[in-house]
Each structure stands twice: as structure tokens, then as C-alpha cells.
């Protein structure tokens, strides 16, 4: 049976949500920043060798928003997972992240959330270690859409959680 | 065409109506935007519609609205709003409305707005980083200069002692070089500390009541003597009537003028040093005074005039002509100090001919009670007849040796040393020996000197807690001094210190 899962990618603008998806789906990266408005939907099939299953991840790339409460509720309908992306180089993109995640936890209970610190190529490992202490209660991963570091692992781990 | 036909044409070209069953299979479509075929799975063509199956499965009458959805078509990209209408036991209706041109315009505005916010954030972060870097550098330099004080203390004090022994001519000249070099190094350390203290905004100006005329006259007298000693003329002038009293930090005010005048004398081999003081105006209870210091010395190259007030930026080559030592901090300190007076400083110069500094500063007008409190503090000479019993709590052998050496020269001083006090026994010893004074180092091995000070100052015995304490330390940053002040010590003797400075602190604490 075909398994299809809706994954909503959220976070402030300019954190690299679209770049992460493009890296995962098309294996490409562009330094140019193009603002996303509304929502782009892309999909990719992921094979999970452990249980011999294929999952189609339908990725909803939402426009950047600094307040999750302002996100159009229809976009979140029927979500199977959330990926909350922040920019490791811009504190404003993770300043209120705990409140945002708590809101998601309450309004969309039982929906898995992964916190992604993107642009890891621009910061030191020490900094990542420090910042990770903030997210000890959350499932977190640090990626670089530019170098593709941890990008496939992010979506593969998520797919495993969803089947 | 009539109006109705125009309307139908436009609406039919921007709206599409689709009906699908509970499995997402297309039942019908007018195909004005998306080219669809009946019996196709809509979700497999456009993944956006995948989620609709779950909503239709709810089997109730409802409406769901999705705005600004991007679709990639074979020929182009479009941005649409989508409405899903679900019914009980009936096919669902999907209405797609094409708003591509509207959303493109919005995207352009959003792009500009977001880019501007991101670049602003980046600039703020960069500024914050630079500030933190500067603060770290300043703290590092301040701490490092403290670390240098301890070994320098030994050099300064023992070259002083060495001079008092019997030396032949050559030995004496060597000792003189050691002495002047160590004094130079000591001055540099003090300047570095000064500059960092000002940069870290740790300088709090005192408000001393000063008679500017006598203050300036005193400075004129000192620098007239210094100039004449070097064979230079010294011309001074006071323009206008100076106020009778002003409020200013006497030490810092003197430091500004002395530093500029010292440079003027130092870098001039022949000619004149000119020093002018002018009264400008009184406004909002503030007096404005300006000072001009001009020399006929080596001058400053034109290309270095812009950086002359930056740290470690002395105009080396010219200064070396004057055969004097320069370390490029004096003018930075002066500028920083002038700024703490809400003032400004300008420099003009012609290389090999002259240099002129103009300083403008504002001083508060003292009120009558300030003037009544004005007392002239005169340094009291040290009285060698009075017996003094001192306990030195210090684990640095250099400091121990220096103070033992000084004590041996002054028969009235009895110096006991406790390098590593055990707190309870230390208090017992103090009670038994009734010392006139405790000299306390802060960095002890087993116990903090500050803790020991608190034990003394909070002791139940009135005699013991009144024992004067002088902290002997190289840790003299503002936060350190606040700790000593809070512990109610009588004075702080800064390492490295000379015999004269030590005796002067004794006098200030114990009286004549």
C-alpha cells in the first residue's frame, strides 16, 4: 500500500527552508535568496531499508513567519509531522522557539516535531554544542543545505518515525 | 461584447471548477487553468491535493480555504487560491482561482522587506561581535598589565635600593638605566590600565571644587621650569576672566593638561612652548573653557594626523628624532579623558615645525555648599619618630623583601610577616600583638585576603576591628577597588610601589 505523509516545514523567513527541501528533492543549492510566499508543495519518495517500505513525503514549504500563531491554519490541516527550521547564524530566528514549539505541541499533539538548526557550515561545532542545550527536550538536528550535511538523514529519520 | 460577456470571459479564464470523489479521482473539470482528465487521481498529479482525501473522508458539509498555492505547469508557474467544498455523501467541489499576477507583486515587496530585515540583523550582529571582541581585548590587556606588575615591583624597588649602595661610576650608570627603564615600563603599564579603564567606562569623575586660576598657575609654574631646564621658552596666557570655582576631577583634569604639555616639551628641541587658557561662556550651569598647547617641535606628518589619538599609533619616526621614548598611549588617554568631560580635542601640525592641540571642556558650576567644603589637602611628611608595628600578610617573596628592606631603613617600623595565615590563628595573633597596621595581599594561597579583611573588620573586639588595613596588590581594576571599599579597608597600595609611595600611604592612614 502506498504511504504518503504530509510534512510541514515552518520557521522564520530566510532560514533556508526552501533550500533544505531543494537540496533533499533535487540535490541542488543556490546562494540566492528568493522569498517564499504562500506554500510550495514538493514530494519525494524515501525508501526505508530496515522494514522494506517506501514513503512519499509530501513537503509543504510554508512562507517564513516569526509567529506560528499567524500561520494560516488550513496549511497545517492533516499534517503528519513538522520540521521547525531556524538559522544558526541569526539569534532572532530561535529567540522564541521554545514558545513556538510548545504551541505546536499543544495544538497538534502527537504530531512529531523535528527542530533543525540550518546553515551549520557557517558556525563552529562548539557553538552547535552550546545551542543544542536549549533543545534537549526536542528532537533536533543541525544541517547545511549548502553542503548537504545531515539533510538526507533529517528526512530519512523523519520517514522512519512516520511509518 | 456586452458587460456580462466580458465578466463571463474573465471569470471563466481565471477560475476552475473540479469535482472529485472520496478517493481523489477526478469526476469532472472545466480545465480553464489546470489541464486535467477525468478518472485521473488529482493527488498523483499535484501532491497538494493529497490531503483532500482525509478531509473528504470526514463526510460532512464544510469549506476549506487555501491561499497562495504554487503550482508548476508544463509551460509556466502559477499561484492560486483553492477552495474545497465537501458534502455529505456527494462528490467534493474544488474551486481554483488564479491570482498569479497579484501574488507576484506581493512577492516583490516581501523580497525587499525580508532582505532589508536580514541585512539589518547581520549588521547588528557584526557590531555586537566587534563590541565583544573589543571588550575582551580591553579586559585581556588590563589583566595582563596586572600580571606584569608583580615582577616589575621587584625591579623598581631593588634598583632603588641598589642606588643607595656604594657603586662605581659605571655601575651607577647601569643602575640609572635599569631605573629609568623600569620607570618607563611602570608608566606604560599605568597608561595601559588607564586607557582600558576609560574604554571600559570604568572612569567615574570626582567632583572636586577647583579654583581654575590657581590650578592653571600651578601647571604653568611646573612646565615653565621643565621647559627652561631644556632651554625652551615657555609663554602662557589666560584669556578672559576665569570663574572663581569649577567642579572637576582634579587628577584627571591635571592629567589631560600635563600629558599634552609633557609631550610638547618632550618633542621640542628648540623654540617655544605656548600654553593658553580661555574662558568661553557660561551656559546651563556649565562653564566652557578651552586650552591651547602649541610647541615648535618635530610636528606630526600630515598623513598621521587622523590617527594620532588611536592607541599605539605614535608618529614613531618623528618622535625618535626627538630622542625620547614614546609609547603612543598618552594621546589616546587624553582624548578618552577629554570625552569624559563632554569635551573635544583637535590637533593641527606642520611636520618639523609645530604642533597645536586645542581642547574644549565643560565644567559644572559648584554650588555654595561645595565651595564651603573646599579644603586643600596637603601631603603630610612622614614622621620617623612614631613607632609602628606592622603585620604584612603576603606570600610574594619579592614584596616581602622590598618591605623588609624599607623597614630596615626606618628603625621605627617593626615588620612581622605572615605569608600564609590560617584564619583562626591569624585573628588570635592579631589580638595578641596589637598591630598598628595590617598590610594585606589579596591573592593568598589558602585564604582570600578579602575574607581575612572581613574577619578583622567584623570582629567583636572594637580594638581589633579598628586596625587599619592597607591592601597591597596589583589588582586595581574598578571592580577590585569596589570590593576593597566595601570591605572598608583604609587604603590601597598599588604594585609596583616605591619607598616614597609606601611611606606616603602609611602617613595617610596612620597620620603623622
XYZ file of C-alpha atoms in Angstrom, chain B:
512
model
C -19.300 42.216 -26.229
C -21.604 43.450 -23.509
C -20.557 43.716 -19.855
C -21.937 40.273 -18.938
C -19.915 38.636 -21.664
C -16.683 40.432 -20.549
C -17.345 39.282 -16.983
C -18.004 35.669 -18.023
C -14.895 35.626 -20.196
C -12.582 36.908 -17.426
C -14.068 34.719 -14.699
C -14.046 31.614 -16.855
C -10.372 32.140 -17.645
C -9.234 32.638 -14.020
C -11.471 30.139 -12.199
C -11.543 26.385 -12.485
C -14.151 24.025 -11.042
C -13.353 20.384 -10.386
C -15.341 17.629 -8.752
C -13.610 14.626 -7.189
C -14.772 11.509 -5.400
C -13.764 10.282 -1.948
C -10.561 8.713 -3.380
C -9.465 11.943 -5.051
C -10.356 10.742 -8.544
C -11.423 13.485 -10.951
C -15.086 13.284 -11.918
C -15.301 16.496 -13.896
C -13.238 19.647 -14.608
C -13.717 22.790 -16.699
C -9.906 22.863 -17.297
C -9.574 26.649 -17.562
C -6.303 26.602 -15.545
C -5.089 23.015 -14.999
C -5.371 20.582 -17.841
C -6.953 17.516 -16.217
C -8.541 14.327 -17.451
C -11.455 12.502 -15.927
C -10.661 9.378 -13.830
C -7.143 10.623 -13.053
C -6.022 10.788 -9.414
C -5.725 14.508 -8.692
C -3.236 13.922 -5.825
C -0.856 11.997 -8.031
C -0.795 14.919 -10.496
C -0.450 17.628 -7.881
C 0.599 16.431 -4.376
C -1.105 19.450 -2.829
C -4.480 17.705 -3.312
C -3.341 14.562 -1.448
C -4.541 15.926 1.893
C -8.052 16.480 0.489
C -8.835 12.762 0.679
C -8.656 12.883 4.501
C -10.903 15.974 4.583
C -13.482 14.436 2.249
C -13.427 11.264 4.352
C -14.882 13.281 7.238
C -18.118 13.125 5.191
C -19.627 16.387 6.295
C -20.601 19.645 4.739
C -17.673 22.013 5.116
C -15.477 24.559 3.324
C -11.684 24.728 3.442
C -9.743 27.640 2.018
C -6.103 27.523 0.944
C -4.494 30.713 -0.296
C -1.321 31.340 -2.271
C -0.581 27.827 -3.504
C 2.191 27.442 -6.069
C 1.721 25.032 -8.999
C 4.288 24.208 -11.624
C 2.651 23.643 -15.010
C 4.432 22.349 -18.115
C 4.719 25.856 -19.543
C 4.705 28.163 -16.537
C 4.246 28.602 -12.807
C 1.057 29.857 -11.279
C -0.060 30.960 -7.816
C -3.657 30.246 -6.934
C -6.204 30.207 -4.130
C -8.019 26.906 -3.679
C -11.386 26.280 -2.024
C -12.534 22.781 -1.149
C -16.228 22.240 -0.522
C -17.174 18.890 0.989
C -20.701 17.451 1.205
C -22.338 14.511 2.870
C -22.311 11.504 0.506
C -21.633 13.695 -2.512
C -18.534 14.443 -4.616
C -16.383 17.304 -3.360
C -16.060 20.549 -5.289
C -12.726 22.256 -5.816
C -12.572 25.874 -6.961
C -9.208 27.167 -8.148
C -8.748 30.915 -8.620
C -5.652 32.204 -10.416
C -4.065 35.201 -8.646
C -0.594 34.842 -10.131
C -0.049 38.487 -11.072
C -1.359 39.705 -7.707
C 0.934 37.358 -5.745
C 3.979 38.137 -7.895
C 3.600 41.794 -6.977
C 3.367 40.833 -3.327
C 6.428 38.588 -3.628
C 8.488 41.501 -4.928
C 7.572 43.625 -1.895
C 8.203 40.725 0.511
C 11.611 40.098 -1.072
C 12.680 43.699 -0.451
C 11.326 43.713 3.092
C 12.953 40.414 4.119
C 16.320 41.235 2.582
C 16.368 44.542 4.410
C 15.495 42.884 7.750
C 18.140 40.192 7.291
C 20.893 42.658 6.392
C 19.948 44.836 9.366
C 20.158 41.815 11.668
C 23.532 40.886 10.204
C 24.899 44.397 10.768
C 23.646 44.361 14.356
C 25.269 41.000 14.973
C 28.513 42.165 13.421
C 28.504 45.260 15.636
C 27.789 43.164 18.680
C 30.635 40.835 17.763
C 33.049 43.737 17.306
C 31.998 45.226 20.643
C 32.504 41.918 22.420
C 35.864 41.499 20.736
C 36.925 44.979 21.843
C 35.725 44.317 25.393
C 37.608 41.024 25.515
C 40.742 42.733 24.209
C 40.431 45.508 26.766
C 39.905 43.093 29.643
C 42.773 40.932 28.475
C 45.139 43.898 28.297
C 44.020 45.172 31.692
C 44.530 41.757 33.302
C 47.819 41.209 31.529
C 49.174 44.545 32.742
C 48.271 43.455 36.284
C 50.270 40.282 35.869
C 53.311 42.330 34.868
C 53.150 44.450 37.999
C 54.474 41.787 40.356
C 57.871 41.185 38.664
C 58.209 44.879 37.874
C 57.746 45.682 41.529
C 60.998 43.855 42.303
C 62.912 45.655 39.554
C 61.669 49.108 40.589
C 62.288 48.643 44.298
C 65.641 46.905 44.137
C 67.162 49.281 41.601
C 66.142 51.967 44.082
C 67.909 50.109 46.914
C 70.913 49.384 44.714
C 71.404 53.074 44.081
C 71.856 53.606 47.785
C 74.780 51.179 47.988
C 78.376 52.080 47.118
C 78.700 51.945 43.349
C 81.446 52.961 40.966
C 80.646 55.340 38.112
C 79.920 52.597 35.572
C 77.730 50.616 37.979
C 75.790 53.743 38.837
C 75.145 54.490 35.184
C 73.879 50.919 34.669
C 71.574 51.219 37.665
C 70.292 54.526 36.319
C 69.409 52.805 33.038
C 67.641 49.987 34.905
C 65.783 52.543 36.979
C 64.690 54.717 34.069
C 63.706 51.686 32.003
C 61.651 50.227 34.808
C 60.029 53.600 35.479
C 59.232 53.807 31.785
C 57.715 50.331 31.870
C 55.774 51.206 35.003
C 54.382 54.326 33.335
C 53.412 52.284 30.298
C 51.554 49.770 32.453
C 49.755 52.559 34.246
C 48.832 54.152 30.926
C 47.547 50.855 29.538
C 45.472 50.322 32.635
C 44.255 53.903 32.486
C 43.229 53.617 28.867
C 41.445 50.323 29.384
C 39.682 51.653 32.470
C 38.400 54.616 30.469
C 37.454 52.418 27.498
C 35.566 50.008 29.738
C 33.640 53.028 31.001
C 35.032 52.456 34.451
C 36.178 56.029 34.890
C 33.946 57.918 37.231
C 34.954 61.524 37.537
C 35.337 63.002 41.007
C 33.763 66.368 41.628
C 36.463 68.424 43.274
C 35.962 72.136 43.775
C 38.829 73.817 41.966
C 39.941 77.394 41.663
C 40.913 77.298 37.981
C 43.248 80.280 38.201
C 45.435 78.776 40.912
C 45.174 75.344 39.264
C 46.373 76.678 35.896
C 49.026 78.861 37.525
C 50.442 75.819 39.293
C 50.619 73.918 35.987
C 52.226 76.916 34.296
C 54.889 77.044 37.032
C 55.721 73.349 36.718
C 56.012 73.410 32.922
C 57.838 76.701 32.810
C 60.528 75.067 34.947
C 60.583 71.949 32.773
C 60.823 73.995 29.575
C 63.599 76.212 30.921
C 65.529 73.136 32.060
C 65.540 72.042 28.397
C 66.454 75.528 27.154
C 62.984 76.301 25.807
C 60.886 79.434 26.207
C 57.541 78.997 27.932
C 54.802 81.511 27.132
C 51.479 81.280 28.915
C 48.350 83.360 28.641
C 44.922 83.444 30.257
C 42.195 84.996 28.060
C 39.074 86.318 29.749
C 38.199 86.115 33.409
C 38.195 82.551 34.673
C 35.369 81.517 37.007
C 36.294 81.571 40.687
C 35.434 77.911 41.174
C 34.615 74.965 38.940
C 33.745 71.348 39.650
C 36.147 68.878 38.076
C 38.085 65.715 38.731
C 41.366 67.337 39.720
C 43.545 64.326 38.936
C 42.035 63.714 35.507
C 41.975 67.411 34.614
C 45.639 67.719 35.536
C 46.400 64.504 33.631
C 44.966 65.963 30.407
C 46.946 69.202 30.519
C 50.130 67.627 31.900
C 50.123 64.942 29.248
C 49.839 67.482 26.420
C 52.408 69.810 27.930
C 54.803 66.926 28.656
C 54.585 65.882 25.008
C 55.165 69.476 23.905
C 58.352 69.724 25.966
C 59.446 66.215 25.043
C 59.169 66.703 21.293
C 60.636 70.201 21.107
C 64.376 70.736 20.902
C 64.365 74.490 20.460
C 61.893 77.356 20.442
C 58.787 77.954 22.469
C 56.065 76.118 24.334
C 52.832 78.133 24.312
C 50.018 77.447 26.763
C 46.786 79.425 26.613
C 43.676 79.079 28.770
C 40.451 80.777 27.627
C 37.106 81.291 29.250
C 34.396 80.759 26.607
C 30.973 81.034 28.193
C 28.630 80.007 30.996
C 25.532 78.128 29.923
C 23.039 75.999 31.872
C 25.216 75.967 34.997
C 28.249 74.861 32.997
C 31.447 76.726 32.266
C 33.181 76.207 28.967
C 36.961 76.563 28.991
C 39.424 75.910 26.214
C 43.145 75.253 26.236
C 45.741 75.628 23.515
C 49.108 73.885 23.786
C 51.497 74.702 20.958
C 55.122 73.712 20.516
C 57.801 74.402 17.932
C 58.916 70.795 17.834
C 59.136 67.895 15.413
C 55.499 68.111 14.343
C 53.305 65.297 13.115
C 53.265 64.109 9.494
C 50.060 65.111 7.716
C 49.074 61.524 6.927
C 49.255 60.597 10.615
C 47.140 63.446 11.963
C 43.946 61.392 11.626
C 45.261 58.503 13.696
C 47.262 60.388 16.288
C 44.652 59.735 19.007
C 44.460 55.991 18.340
C 46.175 53.584 20.746
C 49.734 52.525 19.852
C 49.851 54.942 16.950
C 52.649 57.297 17.835
C 54.309 59.013 14.940
C 57.408 56.927 15.590
C 59.914 58.320 13.143
C 59.494 61.913 14.199
C 59.380 61.109 17.859
C 62.651 59.246 17.562
C 64.229 62.384 16.136
C 63.481 63.997 19.440
C 65.459 61.143 21.051
C 62.727 60.417 23.502
C 60.688 57.385 24.344
C 57.144 57.255 23.154
C 54.563 54.543 23.505
C 51.616 56.049 21.732
C 49.124 55.842 24.597
C 49.276 59.321 26.069
C 47.149 60.971 23.397
C 44.611 58.127 23.411
C 44.232 58.598 27.147
C 43.936 62.366 26.756
C 41.239 62.027 24.099
C 39.282 59.469 26.134
C 39.548 61.648 29.235
C 38.511 64.801 27.387
C 35.443 62.915 26.159
C 34.534 62.007 29.734
C 34.468 65.796 30.345
C 31.987 66.134 27.427
C 34.797 67.835 25.605
C 36.660 67.683 22.333
C 40.267 67.796 21.212
C 41.723 68.850 17.862
C 45.244 68.759 16.559
C 46.968 70.754 13.851
C 50.579 70.394 12.896
C 53.237 71.093 10.326
C 55.945 68.491 10.188
C 59.330 69.647 11.534
C 57.799 72.982 12.552
C 54.996 72.981 15.083
C 52.063 71.154 16.678
C 48.998 72.678 18.277
C 46.377 70.915 20.399
C 43.087 72.648 21.191
C 40.978 71.240 23.975
C 37.438 72.335 24.824
C 35.889 71.126 28.046
C 32.798 71.751 30.105
C 32.861 72.061 33.890
C 29.920 72.173 36.265
C 29.378 75.234 38.367
C 29.736 74.334 42.074
C 27.010 75.336 44.500
C 27.727 77.284 47.677
C 27.918 74.242 49.925
C 30.518 72.672 47.593
C 32.662 75.784 47.941
C 32.360 75.803 51.725
C 33.590 72.234 51.827
C 36.670 73.120 49.804
C 39.719 72.060 51.741
C 43.223 71.983 50.498
C 44.704 68.591 51.048
C 48.413 68.697 51.647
C 50.515 65.634 51.745
C 51.934 65.178 55.207
C 55.624 64.382 55.546
C 56.407 61.009 57.064
C 57.174 61.137 60.788
C 60.081 58.834 61.637
C 59.744 59.155 65.409
C 56.489 57.319 65.804
C 56.875 53.567 66.471
C 54.746 51.487 64.096
C 54.085 47.786 64.420
C 53.025 46.347 61.080
C 51.871 42.883 60.050
C 52.490 42.010 56.413
C 50.214 39.261 55.088
C 51.876 38.456 51.792
C 53.180 35.337 50.069
C 55.202 37.090 47.363
C 58.850 36.874 48.362
C 59.667 39.950 46.290
C 57.174 42.119 48.154
C 58.333 40.656 51.478
C 61.953 41.520 50.657
C 61.105 45.036 49.489
C 59.159 45.855 52.634
C 61.762 44.254 54.909
C 64.384 46.370 53.194
C 62.325 49.530 53.700
C 61.590 48.596 57.320
C 65.286 48.026 57.993
C 65.947 51.620 56.895
C 63.291 53.011 59.223
C 64.038 51.962 62.768
C 60.585 52.960 63.967
C 58.931 50.339 61.767
C 58.589 46.818 63.130
C 57.527 44.478 60.358
C 56.219 40.962 61.021
C 55.395 38.709 58.096
C 52.720 36.047 57.830
C 52.889 34.585 54.323
C 50.136 32.039 54.640
C 47.735 32.720 57.512
C 45.416 30.118 58.948
C 42.270 32.230 59.587
C 41.521 31.448 63.262
C 45.126 31.572 64.373
C 45.631 34.754 62.365
C 42.922 36.552 64.348
C 44.384 35.298 67.639
C 47.835 36.622 66.637
C 46.335 39.979 65.736
C 44.639 40.217 69.144
C 47.813 39.219 70.974
C 50.189 41.510 69.091
C 48.040 44.621 68.741
C 49.396 45.733 65.387
C 49.100 49.357 64.338
C 48.557 48.364 60.733
C 47.962 45.315 58.535
C 49.350 45.212 55.002
C 47.199 42.676 53.200
C 47.814 40.982 49.879
C 44.679 39.664 48.170
C 45.976 36.548 46.397
C 46.947 34.274 49.251
C 47.342 30.535 48.933
C 44.821 29.173 51.428
C 42.530 32.089 52.063
C 41.388 35.129 50.147
C 42.812 38.341 51.554
C 39.345 39.872 51.277
C 37.894 37.167 53.548
C 40.587 37.909 56.131
C 39.805 41.616 55.921
C 36.131 40.871 56.621
C 37.127 38.739 59.631
C 39.071 41.672 61.043
C 36.552 44.383 60.223
C 33.610 42.379 61.583
C 35.339 41.160 64.723
C 33.554 41.684 68.052
C 36.622 43.322 69.608
C 36.444 47.075 68.921
C 40.247 47.405 69.065
C 40.794 44.672 66.527
C 38.181 45.794 64.041
C 39.618 49.292 64.077
C 43.047 48.040 62.990
C 43.831 49.958 59.788
C 44.345 47.808 56.707
C 46.208 48.709 53.543
C 45.639 46.351 50.639
C 48.894 45.751 48.748
C 48.002 44.470 45.322
C 48.315 44.662 41.567
C 44.577 44.080 41.193
C 43.305 47.604 40.909
C 40.541 47.464 38.305
C 37.390 49.327 39.231
C 35.592 46.150 40.299
C 38.573 45.195 42.509
C 38.621 48.621 44.154
C 34.896 48.366 44.824
C 35.468 45.088 46.664
C 38.160 46.689 48.869
C 35.994 49.715 49.504
C 33.082 47.519 50.520
C 35.378 45.661 52.910
C 36.174 49.076 54.459
C 39.952 48.993 54.046
C 41.742 52.232 54.792
C 43.884 52.407 51.649
C 45.165 50.528 48.627
C 48.859 50.442 47.742
C 49.253 49.643 44.082
C 52.066 47.299 42.991
C 54.707 48.169 41.918
C 55.304 50.846 44.535
C 58.272 52.926 45.544
C 59.503 53.506 49.079
C 58.114 57.011 48.907
C 54.689 55.766 47.878
C 54.710 53.213 50.679
C 55.645 55.789 53.318
C 53.095 58.202 51.945
C 50.336 55.600 52.292
C 51.463 54.919 55.884
C 51.165 58.607 56.633
C 47.785 58.927 55.016
C 46.417 56.011 57.046
C 48.192 56.485 60.383
C 48.641 60.250 60.310
C 51.917 61.932 61.140
